[in-house]
PDB file of C-alpha atoms in Angstrom:
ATOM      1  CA  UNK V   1     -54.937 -43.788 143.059  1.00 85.00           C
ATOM      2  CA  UNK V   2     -54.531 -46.998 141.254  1.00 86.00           C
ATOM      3  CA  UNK V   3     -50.792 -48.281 141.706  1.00 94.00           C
ATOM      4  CA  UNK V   4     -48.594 -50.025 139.219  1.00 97.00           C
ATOM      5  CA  UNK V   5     -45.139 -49.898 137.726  1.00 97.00           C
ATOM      6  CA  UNK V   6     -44.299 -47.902 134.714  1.00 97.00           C
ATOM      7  CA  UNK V   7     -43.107 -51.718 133.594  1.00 97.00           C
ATOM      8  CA  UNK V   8     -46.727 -53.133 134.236  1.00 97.00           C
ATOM      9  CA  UNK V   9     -47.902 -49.857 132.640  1.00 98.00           C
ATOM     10  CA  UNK V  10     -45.547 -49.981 129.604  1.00 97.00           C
ATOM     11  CA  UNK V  11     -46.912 -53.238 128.825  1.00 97.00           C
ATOM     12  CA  UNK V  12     -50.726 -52.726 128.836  1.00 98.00           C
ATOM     13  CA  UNK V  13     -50.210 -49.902 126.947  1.00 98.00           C
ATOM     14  CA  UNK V  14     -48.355 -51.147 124.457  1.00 98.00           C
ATOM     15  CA  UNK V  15     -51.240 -53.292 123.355  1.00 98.00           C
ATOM     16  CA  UNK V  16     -53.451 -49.812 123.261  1.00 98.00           C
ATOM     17  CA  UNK V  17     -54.436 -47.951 120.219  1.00 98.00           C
ATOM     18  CA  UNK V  18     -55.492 -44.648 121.107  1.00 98.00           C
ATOM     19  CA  UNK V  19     -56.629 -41.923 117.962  1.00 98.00           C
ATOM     20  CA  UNK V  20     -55.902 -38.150 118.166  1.00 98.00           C
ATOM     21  CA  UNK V  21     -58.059 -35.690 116.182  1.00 98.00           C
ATOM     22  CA  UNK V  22     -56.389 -32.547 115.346  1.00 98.00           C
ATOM     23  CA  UNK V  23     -52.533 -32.287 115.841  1.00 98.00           C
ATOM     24  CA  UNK V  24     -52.905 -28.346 117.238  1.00 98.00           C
ATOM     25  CA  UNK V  25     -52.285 -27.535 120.371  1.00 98.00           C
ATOM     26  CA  UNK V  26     -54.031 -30.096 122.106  1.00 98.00           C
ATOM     27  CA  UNK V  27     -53.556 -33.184 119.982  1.00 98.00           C
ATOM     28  CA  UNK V  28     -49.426 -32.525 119.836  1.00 98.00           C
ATOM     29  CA  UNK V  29     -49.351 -32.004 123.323  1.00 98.00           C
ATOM     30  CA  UNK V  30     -51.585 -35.060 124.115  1.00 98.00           C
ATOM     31  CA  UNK V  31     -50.075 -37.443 121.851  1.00 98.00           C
ATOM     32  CA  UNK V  32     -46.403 -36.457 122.894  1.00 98.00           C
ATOM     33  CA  UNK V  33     -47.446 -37.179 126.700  1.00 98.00           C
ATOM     34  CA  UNK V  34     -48.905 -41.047 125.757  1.00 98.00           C
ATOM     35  CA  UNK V  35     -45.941 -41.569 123.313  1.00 98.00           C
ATOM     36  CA  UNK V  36     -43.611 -40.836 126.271  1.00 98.00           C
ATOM     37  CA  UNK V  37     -45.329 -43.189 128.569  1.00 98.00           C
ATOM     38  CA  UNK V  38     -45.087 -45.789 126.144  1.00 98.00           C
ATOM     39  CA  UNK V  39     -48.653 -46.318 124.004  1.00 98.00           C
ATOM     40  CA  UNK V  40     -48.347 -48.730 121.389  1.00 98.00           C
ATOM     41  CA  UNK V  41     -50.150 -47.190 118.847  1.00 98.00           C
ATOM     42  CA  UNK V  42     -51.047 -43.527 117.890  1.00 98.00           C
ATOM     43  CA  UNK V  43     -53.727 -42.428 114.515  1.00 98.00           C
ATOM     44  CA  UNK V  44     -53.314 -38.955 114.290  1.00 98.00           C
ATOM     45  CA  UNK V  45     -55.540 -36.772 111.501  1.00 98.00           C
ATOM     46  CA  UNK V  46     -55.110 -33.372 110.950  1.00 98.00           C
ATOM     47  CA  UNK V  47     -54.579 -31.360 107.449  1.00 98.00           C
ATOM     48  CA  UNK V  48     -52.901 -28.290 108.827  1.00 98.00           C
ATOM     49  CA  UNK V  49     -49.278 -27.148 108.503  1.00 98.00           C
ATOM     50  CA  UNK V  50     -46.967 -25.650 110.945  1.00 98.00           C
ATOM     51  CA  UNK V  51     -46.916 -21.827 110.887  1.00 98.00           C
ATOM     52  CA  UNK V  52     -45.157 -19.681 113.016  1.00 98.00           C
ATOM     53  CA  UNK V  53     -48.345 -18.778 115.045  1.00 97.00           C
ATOM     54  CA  UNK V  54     -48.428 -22.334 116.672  1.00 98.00           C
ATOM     55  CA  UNK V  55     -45.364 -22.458 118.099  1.00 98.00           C
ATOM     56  CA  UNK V  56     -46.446 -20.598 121.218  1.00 98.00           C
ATOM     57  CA  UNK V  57     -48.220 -23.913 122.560  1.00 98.00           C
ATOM     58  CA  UNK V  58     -47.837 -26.636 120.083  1.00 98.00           C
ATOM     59  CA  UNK V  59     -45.421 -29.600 119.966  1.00 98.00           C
ATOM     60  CA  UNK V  60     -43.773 -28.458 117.012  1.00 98.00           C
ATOM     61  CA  UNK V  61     -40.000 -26.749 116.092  1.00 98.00           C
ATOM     62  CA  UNK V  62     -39.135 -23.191 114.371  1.00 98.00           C
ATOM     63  CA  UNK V  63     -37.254 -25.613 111.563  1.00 98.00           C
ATOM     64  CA  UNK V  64     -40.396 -27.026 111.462  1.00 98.00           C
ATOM     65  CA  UNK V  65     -42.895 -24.366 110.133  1.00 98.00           C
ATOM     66  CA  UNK V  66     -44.080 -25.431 106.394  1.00 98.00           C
ATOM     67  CA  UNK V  67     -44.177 -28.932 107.365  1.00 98.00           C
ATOM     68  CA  UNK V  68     -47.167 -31.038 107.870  1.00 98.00           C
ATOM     69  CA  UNK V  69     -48.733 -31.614 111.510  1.00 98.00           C
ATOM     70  CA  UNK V  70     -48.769 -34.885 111.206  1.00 98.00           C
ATOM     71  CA  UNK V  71     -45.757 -35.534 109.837  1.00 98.00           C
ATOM     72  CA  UNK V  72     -43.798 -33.232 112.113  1.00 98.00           C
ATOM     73  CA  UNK V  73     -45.413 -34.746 114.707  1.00 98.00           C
ATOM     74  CA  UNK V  74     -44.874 -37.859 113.073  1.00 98.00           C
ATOM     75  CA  UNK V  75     -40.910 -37.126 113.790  1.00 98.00           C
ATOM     76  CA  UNK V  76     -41.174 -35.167 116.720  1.00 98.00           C
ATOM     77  CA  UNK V  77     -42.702 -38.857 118.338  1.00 98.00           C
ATOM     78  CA  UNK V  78     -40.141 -41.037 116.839  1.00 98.00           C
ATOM     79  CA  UNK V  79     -37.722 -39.088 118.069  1.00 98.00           C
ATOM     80  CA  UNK V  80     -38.958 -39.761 121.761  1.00 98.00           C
ATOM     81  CA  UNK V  81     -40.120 -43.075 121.590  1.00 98.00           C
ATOM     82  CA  UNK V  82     -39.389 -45.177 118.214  1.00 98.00           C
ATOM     83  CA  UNK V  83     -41.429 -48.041 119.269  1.00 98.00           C
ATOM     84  CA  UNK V  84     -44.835 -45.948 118.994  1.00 98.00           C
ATOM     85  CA  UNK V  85     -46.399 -46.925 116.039  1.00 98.00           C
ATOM     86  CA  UNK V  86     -47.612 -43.945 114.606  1.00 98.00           C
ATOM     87  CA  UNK V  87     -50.556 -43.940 111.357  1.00 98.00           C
ATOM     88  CA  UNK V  88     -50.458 -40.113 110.237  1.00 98.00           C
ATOM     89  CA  UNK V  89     -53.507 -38.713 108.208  1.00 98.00           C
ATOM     90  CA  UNK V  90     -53.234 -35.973 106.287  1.00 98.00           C
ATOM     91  CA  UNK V  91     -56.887 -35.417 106.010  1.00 98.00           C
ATOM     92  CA  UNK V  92     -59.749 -33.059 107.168  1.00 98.00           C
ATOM     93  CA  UNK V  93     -62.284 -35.348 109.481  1.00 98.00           C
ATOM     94  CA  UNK V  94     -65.466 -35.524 108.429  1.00 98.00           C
ATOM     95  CA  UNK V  95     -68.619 -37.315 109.982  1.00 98.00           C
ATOM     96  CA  UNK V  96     -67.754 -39.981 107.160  1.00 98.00           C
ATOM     97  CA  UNK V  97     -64.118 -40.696 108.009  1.00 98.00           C
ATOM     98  CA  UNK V  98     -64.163 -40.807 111.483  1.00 98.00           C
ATOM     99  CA  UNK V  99     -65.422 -44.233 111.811  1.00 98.00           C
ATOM    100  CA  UNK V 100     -62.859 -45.154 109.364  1.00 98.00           C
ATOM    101  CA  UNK V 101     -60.123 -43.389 110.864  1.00 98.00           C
ATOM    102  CA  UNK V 102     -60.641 -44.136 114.300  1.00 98.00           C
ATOM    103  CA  UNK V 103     -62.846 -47.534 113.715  1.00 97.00           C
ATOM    104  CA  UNK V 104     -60.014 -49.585 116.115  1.00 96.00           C
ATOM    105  CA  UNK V 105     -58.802 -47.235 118.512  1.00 98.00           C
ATOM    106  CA  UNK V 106     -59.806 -47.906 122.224  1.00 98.00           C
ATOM    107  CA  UNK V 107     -60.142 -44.088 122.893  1.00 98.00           C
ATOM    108  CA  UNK V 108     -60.781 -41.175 121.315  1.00 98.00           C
ATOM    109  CA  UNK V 109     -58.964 -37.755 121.783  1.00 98.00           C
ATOM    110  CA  UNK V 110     -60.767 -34.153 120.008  1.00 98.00           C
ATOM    111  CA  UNK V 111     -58.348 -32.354 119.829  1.00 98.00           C
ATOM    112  CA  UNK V 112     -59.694 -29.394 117.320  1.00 98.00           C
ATOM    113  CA  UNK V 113     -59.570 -25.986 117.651  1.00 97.00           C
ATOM    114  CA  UNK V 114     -63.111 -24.678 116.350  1.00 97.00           C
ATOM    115  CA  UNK V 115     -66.062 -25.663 118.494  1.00 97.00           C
ATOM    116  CA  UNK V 116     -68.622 -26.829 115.294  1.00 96.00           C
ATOM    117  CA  UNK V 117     -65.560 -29.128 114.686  1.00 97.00           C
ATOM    118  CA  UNK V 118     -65.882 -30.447 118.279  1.00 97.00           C
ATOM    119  CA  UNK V 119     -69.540 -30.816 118.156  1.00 96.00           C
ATOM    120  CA  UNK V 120     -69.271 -32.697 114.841  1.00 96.00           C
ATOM    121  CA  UNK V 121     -66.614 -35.016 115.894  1.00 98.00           C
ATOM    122  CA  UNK V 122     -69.244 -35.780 119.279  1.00 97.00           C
ATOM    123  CA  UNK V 123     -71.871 -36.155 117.393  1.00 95.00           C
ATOM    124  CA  UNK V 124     -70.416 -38.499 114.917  1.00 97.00           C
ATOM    125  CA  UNK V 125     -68.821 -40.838 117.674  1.00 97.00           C
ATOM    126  CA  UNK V 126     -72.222 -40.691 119.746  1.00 95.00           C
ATOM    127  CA  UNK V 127     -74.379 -41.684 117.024  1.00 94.00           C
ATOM    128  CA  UNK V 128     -71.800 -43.694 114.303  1.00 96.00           C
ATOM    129  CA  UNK V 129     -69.695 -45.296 117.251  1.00 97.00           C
ATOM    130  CA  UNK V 130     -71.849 -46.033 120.401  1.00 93.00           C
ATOM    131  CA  UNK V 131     -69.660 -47.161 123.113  1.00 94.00           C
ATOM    132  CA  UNK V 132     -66.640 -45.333 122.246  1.00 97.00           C
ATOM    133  CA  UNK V 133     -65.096 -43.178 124.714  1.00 98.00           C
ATOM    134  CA  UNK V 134     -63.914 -39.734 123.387  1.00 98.00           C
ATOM    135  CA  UNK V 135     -62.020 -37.359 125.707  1.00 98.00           C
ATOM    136  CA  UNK V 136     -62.778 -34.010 124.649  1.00 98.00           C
ATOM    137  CA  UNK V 137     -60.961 -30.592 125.548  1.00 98.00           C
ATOM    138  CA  UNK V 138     -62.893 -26.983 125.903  1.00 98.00           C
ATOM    139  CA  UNK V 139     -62.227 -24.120 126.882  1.00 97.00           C
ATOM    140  CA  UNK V 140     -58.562 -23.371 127.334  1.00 97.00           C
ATOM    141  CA  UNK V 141     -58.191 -19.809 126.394  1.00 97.00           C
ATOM    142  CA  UNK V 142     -55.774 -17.066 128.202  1.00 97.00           C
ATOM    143  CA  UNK V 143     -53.687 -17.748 131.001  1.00 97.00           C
ATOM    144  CA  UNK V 144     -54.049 -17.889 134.848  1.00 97.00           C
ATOM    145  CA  UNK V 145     -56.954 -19.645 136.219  1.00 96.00           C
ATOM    146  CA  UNK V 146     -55.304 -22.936 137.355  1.00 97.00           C
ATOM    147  CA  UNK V 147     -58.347 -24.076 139.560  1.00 97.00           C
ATOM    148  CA  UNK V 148     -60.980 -23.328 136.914  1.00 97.00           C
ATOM    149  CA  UNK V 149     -59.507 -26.252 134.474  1.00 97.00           C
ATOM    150  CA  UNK V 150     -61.965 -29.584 135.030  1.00 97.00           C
ATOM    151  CA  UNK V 151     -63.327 -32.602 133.954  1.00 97.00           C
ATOM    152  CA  UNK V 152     -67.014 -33.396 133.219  1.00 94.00           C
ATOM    153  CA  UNK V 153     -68.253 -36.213 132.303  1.00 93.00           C
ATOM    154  CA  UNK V 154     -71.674 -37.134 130.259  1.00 92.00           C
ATOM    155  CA  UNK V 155     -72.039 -40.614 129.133  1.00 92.00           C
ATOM    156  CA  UNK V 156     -69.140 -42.085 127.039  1.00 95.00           C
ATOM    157  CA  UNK V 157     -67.803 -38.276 126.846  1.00 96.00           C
ATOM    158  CA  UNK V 158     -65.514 -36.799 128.882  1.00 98.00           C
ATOM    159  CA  UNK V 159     -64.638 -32.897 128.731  1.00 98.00           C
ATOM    160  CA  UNK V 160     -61.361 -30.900 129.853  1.00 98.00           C
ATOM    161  CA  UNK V 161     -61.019 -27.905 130.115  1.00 98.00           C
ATOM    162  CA  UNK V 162     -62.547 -24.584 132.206  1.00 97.00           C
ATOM    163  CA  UNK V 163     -65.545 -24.902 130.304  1.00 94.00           C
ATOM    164  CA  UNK V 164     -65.786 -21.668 129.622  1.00 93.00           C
ATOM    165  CA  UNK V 165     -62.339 -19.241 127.897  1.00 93.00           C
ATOM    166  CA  UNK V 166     -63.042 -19.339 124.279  1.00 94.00           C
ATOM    167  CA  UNK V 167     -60.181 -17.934 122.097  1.00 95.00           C
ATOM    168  CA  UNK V 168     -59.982 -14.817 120.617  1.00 94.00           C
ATOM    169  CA  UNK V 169     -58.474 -11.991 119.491  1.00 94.00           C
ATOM    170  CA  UNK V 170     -57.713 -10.614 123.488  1.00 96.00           C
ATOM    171  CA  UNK V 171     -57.998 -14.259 125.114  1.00 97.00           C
ATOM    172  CA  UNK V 172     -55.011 -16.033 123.141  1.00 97.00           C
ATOM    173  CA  UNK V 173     -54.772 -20.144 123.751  1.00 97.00           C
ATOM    174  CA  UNK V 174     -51.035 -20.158 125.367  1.00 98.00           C
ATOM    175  CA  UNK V 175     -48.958 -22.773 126.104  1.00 98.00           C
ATOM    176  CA  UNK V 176     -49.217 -23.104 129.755  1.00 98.00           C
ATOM    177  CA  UNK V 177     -53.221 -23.618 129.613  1.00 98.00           C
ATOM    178  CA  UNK V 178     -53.537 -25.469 126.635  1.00 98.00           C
ATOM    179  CA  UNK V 179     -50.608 -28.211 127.631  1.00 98.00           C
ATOM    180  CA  UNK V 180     -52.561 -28.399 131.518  1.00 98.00           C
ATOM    181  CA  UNK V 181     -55.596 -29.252 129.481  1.00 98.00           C
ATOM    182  CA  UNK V 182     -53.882 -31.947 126.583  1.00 98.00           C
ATOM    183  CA  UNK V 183     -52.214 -33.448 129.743  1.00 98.00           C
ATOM    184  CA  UNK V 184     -55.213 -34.087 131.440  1.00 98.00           C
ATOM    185  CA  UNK V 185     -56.842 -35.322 128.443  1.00 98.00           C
ATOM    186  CA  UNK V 186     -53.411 -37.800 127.743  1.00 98.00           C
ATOM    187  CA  UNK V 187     -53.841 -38.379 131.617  1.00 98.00           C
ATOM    188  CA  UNK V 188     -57.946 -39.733 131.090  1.00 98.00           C
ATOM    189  CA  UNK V 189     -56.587 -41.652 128.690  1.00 98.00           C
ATOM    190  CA  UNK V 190     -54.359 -43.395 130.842  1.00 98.00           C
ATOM    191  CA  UNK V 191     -56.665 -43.702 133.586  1.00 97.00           C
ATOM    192  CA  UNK V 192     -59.312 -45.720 131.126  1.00 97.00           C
ATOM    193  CA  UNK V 193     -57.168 -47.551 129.490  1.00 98.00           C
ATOM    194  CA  UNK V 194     -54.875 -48.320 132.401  1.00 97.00           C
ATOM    195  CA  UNK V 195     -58.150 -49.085 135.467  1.00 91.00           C
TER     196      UNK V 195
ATOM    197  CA  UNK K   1     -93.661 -30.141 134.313  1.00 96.00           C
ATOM    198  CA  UNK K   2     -89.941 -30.383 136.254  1.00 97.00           C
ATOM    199  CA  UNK K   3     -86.898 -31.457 134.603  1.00 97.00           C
ATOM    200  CA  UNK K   4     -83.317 -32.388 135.729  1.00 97.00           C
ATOM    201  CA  UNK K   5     -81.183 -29.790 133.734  1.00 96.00           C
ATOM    202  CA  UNK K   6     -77.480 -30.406 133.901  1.00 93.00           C
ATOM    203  CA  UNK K   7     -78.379 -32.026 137.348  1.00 92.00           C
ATOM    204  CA  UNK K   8     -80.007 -29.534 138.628  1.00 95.00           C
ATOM    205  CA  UNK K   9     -83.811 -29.235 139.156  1.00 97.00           C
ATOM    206  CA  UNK K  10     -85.733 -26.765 136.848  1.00 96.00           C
ATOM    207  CA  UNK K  11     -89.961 -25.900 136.924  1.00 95.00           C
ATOM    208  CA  UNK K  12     -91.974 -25.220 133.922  1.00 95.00           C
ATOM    209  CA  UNK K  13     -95.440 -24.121 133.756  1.00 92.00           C
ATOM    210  CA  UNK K  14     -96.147 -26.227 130.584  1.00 92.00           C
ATOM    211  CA  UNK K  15     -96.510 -30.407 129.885  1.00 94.00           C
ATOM    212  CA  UNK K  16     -93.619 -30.336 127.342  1.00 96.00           C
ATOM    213  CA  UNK K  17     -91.769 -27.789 125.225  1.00 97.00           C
ATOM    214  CA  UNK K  18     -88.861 -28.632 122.496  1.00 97.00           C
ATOM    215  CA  UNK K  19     -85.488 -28.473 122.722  1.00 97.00           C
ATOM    216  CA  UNK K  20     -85.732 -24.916 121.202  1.00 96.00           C
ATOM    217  CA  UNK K  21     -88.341 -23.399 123.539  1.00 96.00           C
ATOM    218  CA  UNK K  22     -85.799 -24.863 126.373  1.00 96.00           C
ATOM    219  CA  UNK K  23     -82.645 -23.274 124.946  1.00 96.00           C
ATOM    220  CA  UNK K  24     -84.374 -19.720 124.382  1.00 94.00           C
ATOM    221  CA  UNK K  25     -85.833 -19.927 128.042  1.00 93.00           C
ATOM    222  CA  UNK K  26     -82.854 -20.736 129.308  1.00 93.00           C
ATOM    223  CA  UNK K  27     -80.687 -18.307 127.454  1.00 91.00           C
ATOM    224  CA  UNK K  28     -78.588 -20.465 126.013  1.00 89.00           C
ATOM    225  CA  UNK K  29     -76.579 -18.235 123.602  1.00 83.00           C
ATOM    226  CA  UNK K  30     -73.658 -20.317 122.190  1.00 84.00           C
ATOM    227  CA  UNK K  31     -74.343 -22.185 119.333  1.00 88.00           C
ATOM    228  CA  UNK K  32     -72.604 -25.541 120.029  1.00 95.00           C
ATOM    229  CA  UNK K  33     -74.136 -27.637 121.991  1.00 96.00           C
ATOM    230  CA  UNK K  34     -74.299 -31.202 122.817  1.00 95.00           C
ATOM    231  CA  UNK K  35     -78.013 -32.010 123.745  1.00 96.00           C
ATOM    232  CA  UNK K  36     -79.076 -34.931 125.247  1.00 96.00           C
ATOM    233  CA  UNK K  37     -82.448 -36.003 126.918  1.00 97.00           C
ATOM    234  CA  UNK K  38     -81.938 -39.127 128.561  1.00 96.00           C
ATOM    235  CA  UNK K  39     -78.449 -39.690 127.654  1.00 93.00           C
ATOM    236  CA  UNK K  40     -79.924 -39.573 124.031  1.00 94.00           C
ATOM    237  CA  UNK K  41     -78.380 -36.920 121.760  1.00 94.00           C
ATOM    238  CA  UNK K  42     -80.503 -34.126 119.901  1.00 96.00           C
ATOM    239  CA  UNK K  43     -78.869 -33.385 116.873  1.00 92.00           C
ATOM    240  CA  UNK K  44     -78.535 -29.587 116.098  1.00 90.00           C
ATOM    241  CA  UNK K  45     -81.502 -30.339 113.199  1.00 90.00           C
ATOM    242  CA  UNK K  46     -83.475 -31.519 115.429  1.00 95.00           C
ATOM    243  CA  UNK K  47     -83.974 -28.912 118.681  1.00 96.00           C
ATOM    244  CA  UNK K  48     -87.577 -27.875 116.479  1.00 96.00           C
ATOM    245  CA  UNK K  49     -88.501 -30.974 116.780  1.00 97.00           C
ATOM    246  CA  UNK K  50     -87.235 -32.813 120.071  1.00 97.00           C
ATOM    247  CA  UNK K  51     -89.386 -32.803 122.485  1.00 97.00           C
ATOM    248  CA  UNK K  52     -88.963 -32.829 126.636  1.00 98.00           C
ATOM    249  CA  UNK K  53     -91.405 -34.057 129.202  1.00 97.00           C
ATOM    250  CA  UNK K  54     -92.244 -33.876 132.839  1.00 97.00           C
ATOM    251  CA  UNK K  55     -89.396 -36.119 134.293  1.00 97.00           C
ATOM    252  CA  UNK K  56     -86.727 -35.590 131.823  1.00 98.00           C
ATOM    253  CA  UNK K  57     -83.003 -35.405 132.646  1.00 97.00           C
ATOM    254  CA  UNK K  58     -81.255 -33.356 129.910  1.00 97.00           C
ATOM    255  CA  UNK K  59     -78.024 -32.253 129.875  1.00 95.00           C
ATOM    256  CA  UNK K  60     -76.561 -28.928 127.697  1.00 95.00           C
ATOM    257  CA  UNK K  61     -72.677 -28.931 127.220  1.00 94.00           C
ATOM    258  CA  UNK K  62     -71.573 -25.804 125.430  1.00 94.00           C
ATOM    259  CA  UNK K  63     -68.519 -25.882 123.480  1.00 96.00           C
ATOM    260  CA  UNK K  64     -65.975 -23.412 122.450  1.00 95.00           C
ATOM    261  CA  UNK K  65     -63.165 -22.648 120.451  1.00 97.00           C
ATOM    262  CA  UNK K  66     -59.364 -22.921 121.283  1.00 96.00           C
ATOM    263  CA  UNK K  67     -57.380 -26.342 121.044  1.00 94.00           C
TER     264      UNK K  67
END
């Protein structure tokens, strides 16, 4: 384990631009942990709103439902840490926009909840963005489990997650699960940006 | 021809096959996949046409829903 103070680590990261797509369950979650520890700069995309049905494991408030993602979460950050500089887009990524969207950020967190989404967003950042690490999250499904939840690693990508749970209609993404997972994405973020 | 596949060793009685011969061997049944063969990615229009050869190292990362 790497030591440093949170001062040293407040101030590397506050030269850090890290982008977050999808503001679900995942990207709230994971984008809530690096505003906390002090990241100086946060692109979030999503084009959802908040419905009642997130609220079991997203970062969002019941006076919230109605509003934007990203501007909820938008709010829900400044009123953690105002010194995160947050860039909200209210858009639905495409192969097209993700270089735009995410052109200067130093890592890259997928944060979606549909798998083609997932493999679109890899297969943009592999091919339009060589280089570029993206910290992906899959499988998170259901509940229990702790020991199944891991990282693997191919290339620039790195994947949370058991691997395995995919959501559905008897395997609900919860709270518990899905925050374990967008914390150890936030906390691969950390570790590349921090050394 | 042998392979690496997802790190581990795997025998063929063939020279090459495609992507998609590999997949339906191996019973891959989800449909998301990131493909690479030699750290280079397949792109889903391409598993007809990608082709694998004695001495490859490809790895096959499924992904699912939930987020």
């Amino acid at each position: 384990m790497q030591k440093k103070s949170f001062e040293e680590i407040r101030t590397i990261l506050a030269s850090k631009t890290v982008g977050i797509a999808g503001t679900g369950g995942l990207g709230s979650n994971c984008a809530v942990a690096l505003a906390r520890v002090g990241m100086g700069r946060v692109i979030t995309a999503d084009f959802d709103t908040v419905s009642e049905s997130n609220l079991n494991r997203q970062y969002f408030f019941k006076d919230q439902v109605g509003m934007k993602k990203v501007l909820a979460l938008k709010e829900n950050i400044a009123r953690i840490n105002p010194e995160v500089l947050v860039e909200a887009f209210d858009i639905k990524l495409d192969p097209l926009n993700i270089p735009q969207v995410f052109g200067d950020c130093d890592v890259i967190v997928e944060a979606f909840d549909l798998a083609a989404m997932k493999l679109m967003i890899a297969e943009t950042v592999l091919e339009k963005m060589p280089g570029r690490i993206l910290v992906m999250g899959n499988g998170v499904a259901g509940y229990g489990n702790n020991d199944a939840i891991k990282t693997v690693k191919s290339g620039n990508i790195y994947i949370c997650g058991d691997q395995e749970n995919e959501t559905g209609e008897n395997l609900p993404p919860l709270a518990p699960r899905v925050s374990i997972v967008a914390g150890m994405q936030a906390n691969l973020v950390l570790e590349i940006l921090l050394g | 021809m042998q392979i690496m596949l997802n790190n581990r060793k795997e025998e063929f009685d063939r020279g090459t096959m495609t992507v998609r011969e590999l997949l339906d061997e191996k019973n891959f049944t989800f449909k998301m996949l990131i493909i690479k063969i030699n750290g280079q990615l397949v792109k889903k229009d391409d598993y007809y046409k990608a082709v694998i050869k004695d001495g490859d190292d490809v790895s096959v990362i499924h992904l699912i829903s939930g987020g």
